[in-house]
Amino acid sequence: MGYFITFEGVEGCGKTTQIRLLSELMSRRGMHTVLTREPGGCPIADKIRTILLDAENRALSPLAELMLYAAARAQHVTEIISPALEEGKIVLCDRFCDATLAYQSFGRGIDRAVIDTLNLHACQGVSPDLTVLVDCDPRIGLERARRRIEATSGPREERFELEELAFHQRVRAGYRQLAADQPDRFLVIDGAGSIEDIFAAISRQVLVRIPESLRAVR
Ligand code: TMP
């Protein structure tokens, strides 16, 4: 069996940069890694991502949104995550089931029991061994995310960036609550520092947790 690491945090917290840096470092050290993301990670789930993040879909109901995230996850786990873990790879996933609790339960207010049930089915027995929460003030994160969206051509993936600040503050509080409830699985990293300092903290604390048998040599 491989090792499953997820990265979480509010919009613009820097997790996507950090997970890419970690994946590059692990590959350089000869570890067999798969870098993927949610929603998305495979062609069918990528199509669902387009619906979920399209700013024109503001009328998407919270329940329809939740089920689309679960559908994308079920496909992604089946096609990408489970096979990679069975092959003994280290899977690095940019967001996973905690995002659904943080955004759809703490953020939108959907009953947690409904989300737990959907996650249970969508994840098909797969659960993160380690979750890195890049904790960041949403005011700073949203500013960064907006600058990124303005600088990017193509579809504007900003349905969530357009949510009010209070929504993102609930999401942040939700993530912190989840981390406090499961301190063994979560690694909480302060996202306020420089990219280099944050990466130094993440790589130092993540690499020691990788099982010896997967820490390839080179
Ligand atoms: P990204 O910006 O990290 O690519 O994530 C896409 C957006 O989807 C982000 O605003 C968080 C949101 N999201 C949820 O609301 N629920 C989920 O289950 C996942 C995976 C993401």
mmCIF file of C-alpha atoms and ligand atoms in Angstrom:
data_model
loop_
_atom_site.group_PDB
_atom_site.id
_atom_site.type_symbol
_atom_site.label_atom_id
_atom_site.label_comp_id
_atom_site.label_asym_id
_atom_site.label_seq_id
_atom_site.Cartn_x
_atom_site.Cartn_y
_atom_site.Cartn_z
ATOM 1 C CA MET A 1 0.000 0.000 0.000
ATOM 2 C CA GLY A 2 1.162 3.534 -0.744
ATOM 3 C CA TYR A 3 0.804 6.704 1.318
ATOM 4 C CA PHE A 4 -1.906 9.321 0.854
ATOM 5 C CA ILE A 5 -1.206 13.003 1.563
ATOM 6 C CA THR A 6 -3.781 15.756 1.080
ATOM 7 C CA PHE A 7 -3.314 19.530 1.149
ATOM 8 C CA GLU A 8 -6.079 21.854 2.329
ATOM 9 C CA GLY A 9 -6.697 25.535 3.028
ATOM 10 C CA VAL A 10 -8.744 28.585 2.057
ATOM 11 C CA GLU A 11 -8.542 30.264 -1.369
ATOM 12 C CA GLY A 12 -5.089 31.684 -2.093
ATOM 13 C CA CYS A 13 -3.415 30.058 0.945
ATOM 14 C CA GLY A 14 -0.539 28.834 -1.257
ATOM 15 C CA LYS A 15 -1.200 25.083 -0.987
ATOM 16 C CA THR A 16 -1.018 24.487 -4.757
ATOM 17 C CA THR A 17 2.500 25.951 -4.949
ATOM 18 C CA GLN A 18 3.547 23.982 -1.876
ATOM 19 C CA ILE A 19 2.184 20.626 -3.057
ATOM 20 C CA ARG A 20 3.964 21.096 -6.409
ATOM 21 C CA LEU A 21 7.268 21.869 -4.650
ATOM 22 C CA LEU A 22 6.868 18.824 -2.415
ATOM 23 C CA SER A 23 6.061 16.583 -5.366
ATOM 24 C CA GLU A 24 9.174 17.843 -7.216
ATOM 25 C CA LEU A 25 11.372 17.267 -4.169
ATOM 26 C CA MET A 26 10.046 13.733 -3.683
ATOM 27 C CA SER A 27 10.523 12.893 -7.361
ATOM 28 C CA ARG A 28 14.104 14.187 -7.248
ATOM 29 C CA ARG A 29 14.694 11.829 -4.340
ATOM 30 C CA GLY A 30 13.385 8.919 -6.391
ATOM 31 C CA MET A 31 10.056 8.493 -4.627
ATOM 32 C CA HIS A 32 7.157 7.321 -6.770
ATOM 33 C CA THR A 33 4.585 10.089 -6.491
ATOM 34 C CA VAL A 34 1.307 10.972 -8.140
ATOM 35 C CA LEU A 35 0.269 14.634 -7.983
ATOM 36 C CA THR A 36 -3.439 15.217 -8.431
ATOM 37 C CA ARG A 37 -6.230 17.562 -7.342
ATOM 38 C CA GLU A 38 -9.918 17.888 -6.525
ATOM 39 C CA PRO A 39 -12.311 18.636 -7.959
ATOM 40 C CA GLY A 40 -10.772 17.041 -11.043
ATOM 41 C CA GLY A 41 -7.755 14.790 -11.472
ATOM 42 C CA CYS A 42 -9.164 12.768 -14.398
ATOM 43 C CA PRO A 43 -11.108 13.723 -17.539
ATOM 44 C CA ILE A 44 -14.643 13.082 -16.245
ATOM 45 C CA ALA A 45 -13.989 14.789 -12.893
ATOM 46 C CA ASP A 46 -12.371 17.703 -14.762
ATOM 47 C CA LYS A 47 -15.636 18.184 -16.645
ATOM 48 C CA ILE A 48 -17.490 18.277 -13.328
ATOM 49 C CA ARG A 49 -14.905 20.819 -12.077
ATOM 50 C CA THR A 50 -15.792 23.133 -14.953
ATOM 51 C CA ILE A 51 -19.446 23.164 -13.855
ATOM 52 C CA LEU A 52 -18.532 23.631 -10.180
ATOM 53 C CA LEU A 53 -16.174 26.573 -10.613
ATOM 54 C CA ASP A 54 -17.872 28.426 -13.467
ATOM 55 C CA ALA A 55 -18.835 31.856 -12.113
ATOM 56 C CA GLU A 56 -21.917 31.798 -14.373
ATOM 57 C CA ASN A 57 -23.349 28.918 -12.322
ATOM 58 C CA ARG A 58 -24.255 31.073 -9.337
ATOM 59 C CA ALA A 59 -27.711 29.409 -9.249
ATOM 60 C CA LEU A 60 -26.198 25.986 -8.417
ATOM 61 C CA SER A 61 -28.011 24.833 -5.272
ATOM 62 C CA PRO A 62 -25.913 23.825 -2.223
ATOM 63 C CA LEU A 63 -27.177 20.232 -2.439
ATOM 64 C CA ALA A 64 -26.479 19.940 -6.186
ATOM 65 C CA GLU A 65 -23.022 21.407 -5.544
ATOM 66 C CA LEU A 66 -22.346 18.863 -2.788
ATOM 67 C CA MET A 67 -23.380 15.951 -4.981
ATOM 68 C CA LEU A 68 -21.221 17.115 -7.866
ATOM 69 C CA TYR A 69 -18.186 17.214 -5.552
ATOM 70 C CA ALA A 70 -19.049 13.688 -4.388
ATOM 71 C CA ALA A 71 -19.514 12.480 -7.983
ATOM 72 C CA ALA A 72 -16.163 13.943 -9.049
ATOM 73 C CA ARG A 73 -14.509 12.316 -6.024
ATOM 74 C CA ALA A 74 -16.023 8.877 -6.681
ATOM 75 C CA GLN A 75 -14.639 8.947 -10.245
ATOM 76 C CA HIS A 76 -11.238 10.298 -9.155
ATOM 77 C CA VAL A 77 -10.809 7.699 -6.389
ATOM 78 C CA THR A 78 -11.785 4.870 -8.747
ATOM 79 C CA GLU A 79 -9.642 5.977 -11.674
ATOM 80 C CA ILE A 80 -6.573 7.548 -10.068
ATOM 81 C CA ILE A 81 -6.194 7.438 -6.278
ATOM 82 C CA SER A 82 -7.031 3.816 -5.427
ATOM 83 C CA PRO A 83 -4.957 2.291 -8.264
ATOM 84 C CA ALA A 84 -1.942 4.485 -7.380
ATOM 85 C CA LEU A 85 -2.117 3.546 -3.693
ATOM 86 C CA GLU A 86 -2.456 -0.126 -4.597
ATOM 87 C CA GLU A 87 0.713 0.212 -6.684
ATOM 88 C CA GLY A 88 2.515 1.531 -3.592
ATOM 89 C CA LYS A 89 2.796 5.134 -4.750
ATOM 90 C CA ILE A 90 2.746 8.303 -2.677
ATOM 91 C CA VAL A 91 -0.377 10.202 -3.721
ATOM 92 C CA LEU A 92 -0.372 13.988 -3.214
ATOM 93 C CA CYS A 93 -3.842 15.430 -3.632
ATOM 94 C CA ASP A 94 -4.673 19.159 -3.666
ATOM 95 C CA ARG A 95 -7.907 19.075 -1.606
ATOM 96 C CA PHE A 96 -9.971 16.011 -0.710
ATOM 97 C CA CYS A 97 -12.831 15.074 1.623
ATOM 98 C CA ASP A 98 -11.991 17.698 4.306
ATOM 99 C CA ALA A 99 -12.703 20.409 1.730
ATOM 100 C CA THR A 100 -16.288 19.152 1.475
ATOM 101 C CA LEU A 101 -16.708 19.394 5.247
ATOM 102 C CA ALA A 102 -15.080 22.838 5.407
ATOM 103 C CA TYR A 103 -16.881 24.385 2.415
ATOM 104 C CA GLN A 104 -20.224 22.556 2.193
ATOM 105 C CA SER A 105 -20.817 21.976 5.927
ATOM 106 C CA PHE A 106 -19.052 24.815 7.808
ATOM 107 C CA GLY A 107 -19.351 27.207 4.838
ATOM 108 C CA ARG A 108 -22.780 26.413 3.367
ATOM 109 C CA GLY A 109 -24.358 24.932 6.482
ATOM 110 C CA ILE A 110 -25.307 21.493 5.097
ATOM 111 C CA ASP A 111 -25.859 18.863 7.803
ATOM 112 C CA ARG A 112 -22.549 17.175 8.540
ATOM 113 C CA ALA A 113 -24.125 13.712 8.681
ATOM 114 C CA VAL A 114 -25.219 14.032 5.028
ATOM 115 C CA ILE A 115 -21.674 14.942 3.989
ATOM 116 C CA ASP A 116 -20.102 12.174 6.065
ATOM 117 C CA THR A 117 -22.368 9.647 4.332
ATOM 118 C CA LEU A 118 -21.573 10.938 0.843
ATOM 119 C CA ASN A 119 -17.848 11.091 1.602
ATOM 120 C CA LEU A 120 -17.962 7.538 2.924
ATOM 121 C CA HIS A 121 -19.331 6.266 -0.384
ATOM 122 C CA ALA A 122 -17.274 8.526 -2.654
ATOM 123 C CA CYS A 123 -13.973 7.673 -0.904
ATOM 124 C CA GLN A 124 -14.545 3.896 -1.131
ATOM 125 C CA GLY A 125 -12.375 3.120 1.874
ATOM 126 C CA VAL A 126 -9.583 5.531 0.963
ATOM 127 C CA SER A 127 -8.646 8.098 3.619
ATOM 128 C CA PRO A 128 -5.685 10.464 3.930
ATOM 129 C CA ASP A 129 -2.737 9.276 6.017
ATOM 130 C CA LEU A 130 -1.613 12.875 6.430
ATOM 131 C CA THR A 131 -3.315 16.211 5.767
ATOM 132 C CA VAL A 132 -1.332 19.445 5.506
ATOM 133 C CA LEU A 133 -3.514 22.424 6.381
ATOM 134 C CA VAL A 134 -1.945 25.651 5.112
ATOM 135 C CA ASP A 135 -3.688 28.032 7.487
ATOM 136 C CA CYS A 136 -4.155 31.564 6.203
ATOM 137 C CA ASP A 137 -6.302 34.636 6.875
ATOM 138 C CA PRO A 138 -8.935 34.620 4.090
ATOM 139 C CA ARG A 139 -8.487 38.371 3.550
ATOM 140 C CA ILE A 140 -4.879 37.740 2.474
ATOM 141 C CA GLY A 141 -5.767 34.555 0.558
ATOM 142 C CA LEU A 142 -8.644 36.132 -1.385
ATOM 143 C CA GLU A 143 -6.477 39.046 -2.442
ATOM 144 C CA ARG A 144 -3.856 36.612 -3.807
ATOM 145 C CA ALA A 145 -6.523 34.447 -5.482
ATOM 146 C CA ARG A 146 -8.070 37.475 -7.207
ATOM 147 C CA ARG A 147 -4.694 38.601 -8.527
ATOM 148 C CA ARG A 148 -4.108 35.073 -9.884
ATOM 149 C CA ILE A 149 -7.524 34.978 -11.601
ATOM 150 C CA GLU A 150 -6.932 38.384 -13.217
ATOM 151 C CA ALA A 151 -3.563 37.191 -14.553
ATOM 152 C CA THR A 152 -4.937 33.911 -15.968
ATOM 153 C CA SER A 153 -6.479 33.568 -19.398
ATOM 154 C CA GLY A 154 -9.226 31.018 -20.125
ATOM 155 C CA PRO A 155 -12.316 30.195 -18.033
ATOM 156 C CA ARG A 156 -12.667 32.252 -14.850
ATOM 157 C CA GLU A 157 -12.714 29.668 -12.036
ATOM 158 C CA GLU A 158 -14.012 32.099 -9.463
ATOM 159 C CA ARG A 159 -17.433 30.971 -8.236
ATOM 160 C CA PHE A 160 -16.070 30.637 -4.681
ATOM 161 C CA GLU A 161 -13.836 33.705 -4.796
ATOM 162 C CA LEU A 162 -17.029 35.715 -5.317
ATOM 163 C CA GLU A 163 -18.461 34.511 -1.984
ATOM 164 C CA GLU A 164 -18.535 37.015 0.878
ATOM 165 C CA LEU A 165 -15.660 37.192 3.381
ATOM 166 C CA ALA A 166 -17.807 35.687 6.164
ATOM 167 C CA PHE A 167 -18.186 32.486 4.097
ATOM 168 C CA HIS A 168 -14.408 32.111 3.818
ATOM 169 C CA GLN A 169 -13.994 32.841 7.515
ATOM 170 C CA ARG A 170 -16.389 29.986 8.312
ATOM 171 C CA VAL A 171 -14.383 27.725 5.986
ATOM 172 C CA ARG A 172 -11.149 28.638 7.761
ATOM 173 C CA ALA A 173 -12.694 28.065 11.181
ATOM 174 C CA GLY A 174 -14.036 24.728 9.903
ATOM 175 C CA TYR A 175 -10.609 23.580 8.770
ATOM 176 C CA ARG A 176 -9.087 24.553 12.119
ATOM 177 C CA GLN A 177 -11.813 22.647 13.915
ATOM 178 C CA LEU A 178 -11.211 19.532 11.794
ATOM 179 C CA ALA A 179 -7.472 19.782 12.518
ATOM 180 C CA ALA A 180 -8.065 20.164 16.249
ATOM 181 C CA ASP A 181 -10.344 17.094 16.209
ATOM 182 C CA GLN A 182 -7.724 14.915 14.462
ATOM 183 C CA PRO A 183 -4.302 16.186 15.540
ATOM 184 C CA ASP A 184 -2.528 12.958 14.537
ATOM 185 C CA ARG A 185 -3.582 13.242 10.908
ATOM 186 C CA PHE A 186 -3.323 17.011 10.465
ATOM 187 C CA LEU A 187 -0.190 19.088 10.154
ATOM 188 C CA VAL A 188 -1.112 22.768 10.526
ATOM 189 C CA ILE A 189 1.324 25.136 8.816
ATOM 190 C CA ASP A 190 1.203 28.926 9.124
ATOM 191 C CA GLY A 191 0.607 30.198 5.579
ATOM 192 C CA ALA A 192 1.692 33.776 6.347
ATOM 193 C CA GLY A 193 5.430 33.352 5.685
ATOM 194 C CA SER A 194 7.427 33.303 2.455
ATOM 195 C CA ILE A 195 7.058 30.428 -0.031
ATOM 196 C CA GLU A 196 10.548 29.230 0.948
ATOM 197 C CA ASP A 197 9.907 29.300 4.701
ATOM 198 C CA ILE A 198 6.570 27.528 4.368
ATOM 199 C CA PHE A 199 8.127 24.888 2.130
ATOM 200 C CA ALA A 200 10.993 24.327 4.572
ATOM 201 C CA ALA A 201 8.459 23.688 7.359
ATOM 202 C CA ILE A 202 6.319 21.392 5.223
ATOM 203 C CA SER A 203 9.136 19.306 3.755
ATOM 204 C CA ARG A 204 10.838 18.885 7.141
ATOM 205 C CA GLN A 205 7.680 17.649 8.803
ATOM 206 C CA VAL A 206 6.236 15.592 5.953
ATOM 207 C CA LEU A 207 9.303 13.629 4.857
ATOM 208 C CA VAL A 208 9.846 12.082 8.293
ATOM 209 C CA ARG A 209 6.319 10.703 8.228
ATOM 210 C CA ILE A 210 6.697 8.823 4.941
ATOM 211 C CA PRO A 211 6.993 5.104 5.678
ATOM 212 C CA GLU A 212 10.595 3.881 5.429
ATOM 213 C CA SER A 213 9.752 1.436 2.621
ATOM 214 C CA LEU A 214 8.514 4.294 0.377
ATOM 215 C CA ARG A 215 11.400 6.693 1.118
ATOM 216 C CA ALA A 216 13.370 5.716 -1.965
ATOM 217 C CA VAL A 217 17.005 6.483 -2.251
ATOM 218 C CA ARG A 218 18.908 8.435 -4.847
HETATM 219 P P1 TMP B 1 -9.019 24.978 -5.813
HETATM 220 O O1 TMP B 1 -9.221 26.457 -5.926
HETATM 221 O O2 TMP B 1 -8.156 24.563 -4.698
HETATM 222 O O3 TMP B 1 -8.680 24.337 -7.128
HETATM 223 O O4 TMP B 1 -10.451 24.377 -5.367
HETATM 224 C C1 TMP B 1 -11.585 24.604 -6.097
HETATM 225 C C2 TMP B 1 -12.702 25.156 -5.262
HETATM 226 O O5 TMP B 1 -13.602 24.109 -4.892
HETATM 227 C C3 TMP B 1 -12.311 25.858 -3.987
HETATM 228 O O6 TMP B 1 -13.023 27.075 -3.930
HETATM 229 C C4 TMP B 1 -12.808 24.949 -2.891
HETATM 230 C C5 TMP B 1 -13.947 24.221 -3.526
HETATM 231 N N1 TMP B 1 -14.221 22.884 -3.006
HETATM 232 C C6 TMP B 1 -15.394 22.646 -2.299
HETATM 233 O O7 TMP B 1 -16.175 23.567 -2.066
HETATM 234 N N2 TMP B 1 -15.653 21.373 -1.863
HETATM 235 C C7 TMP B 1 -14.834 20.314 -2.147
HETATM 236 O O8 TMP B 1 -15.114 19.176 -1.753
HETATM 237 C C8 TMP B 1 -13.620 20.569 -2.890
HETATM 238 C C9 TMP B 1 -12.694 19.441 -3.210
HETATM 239 C C10 TMP B 1 -13.349 21.859 -3.297
#
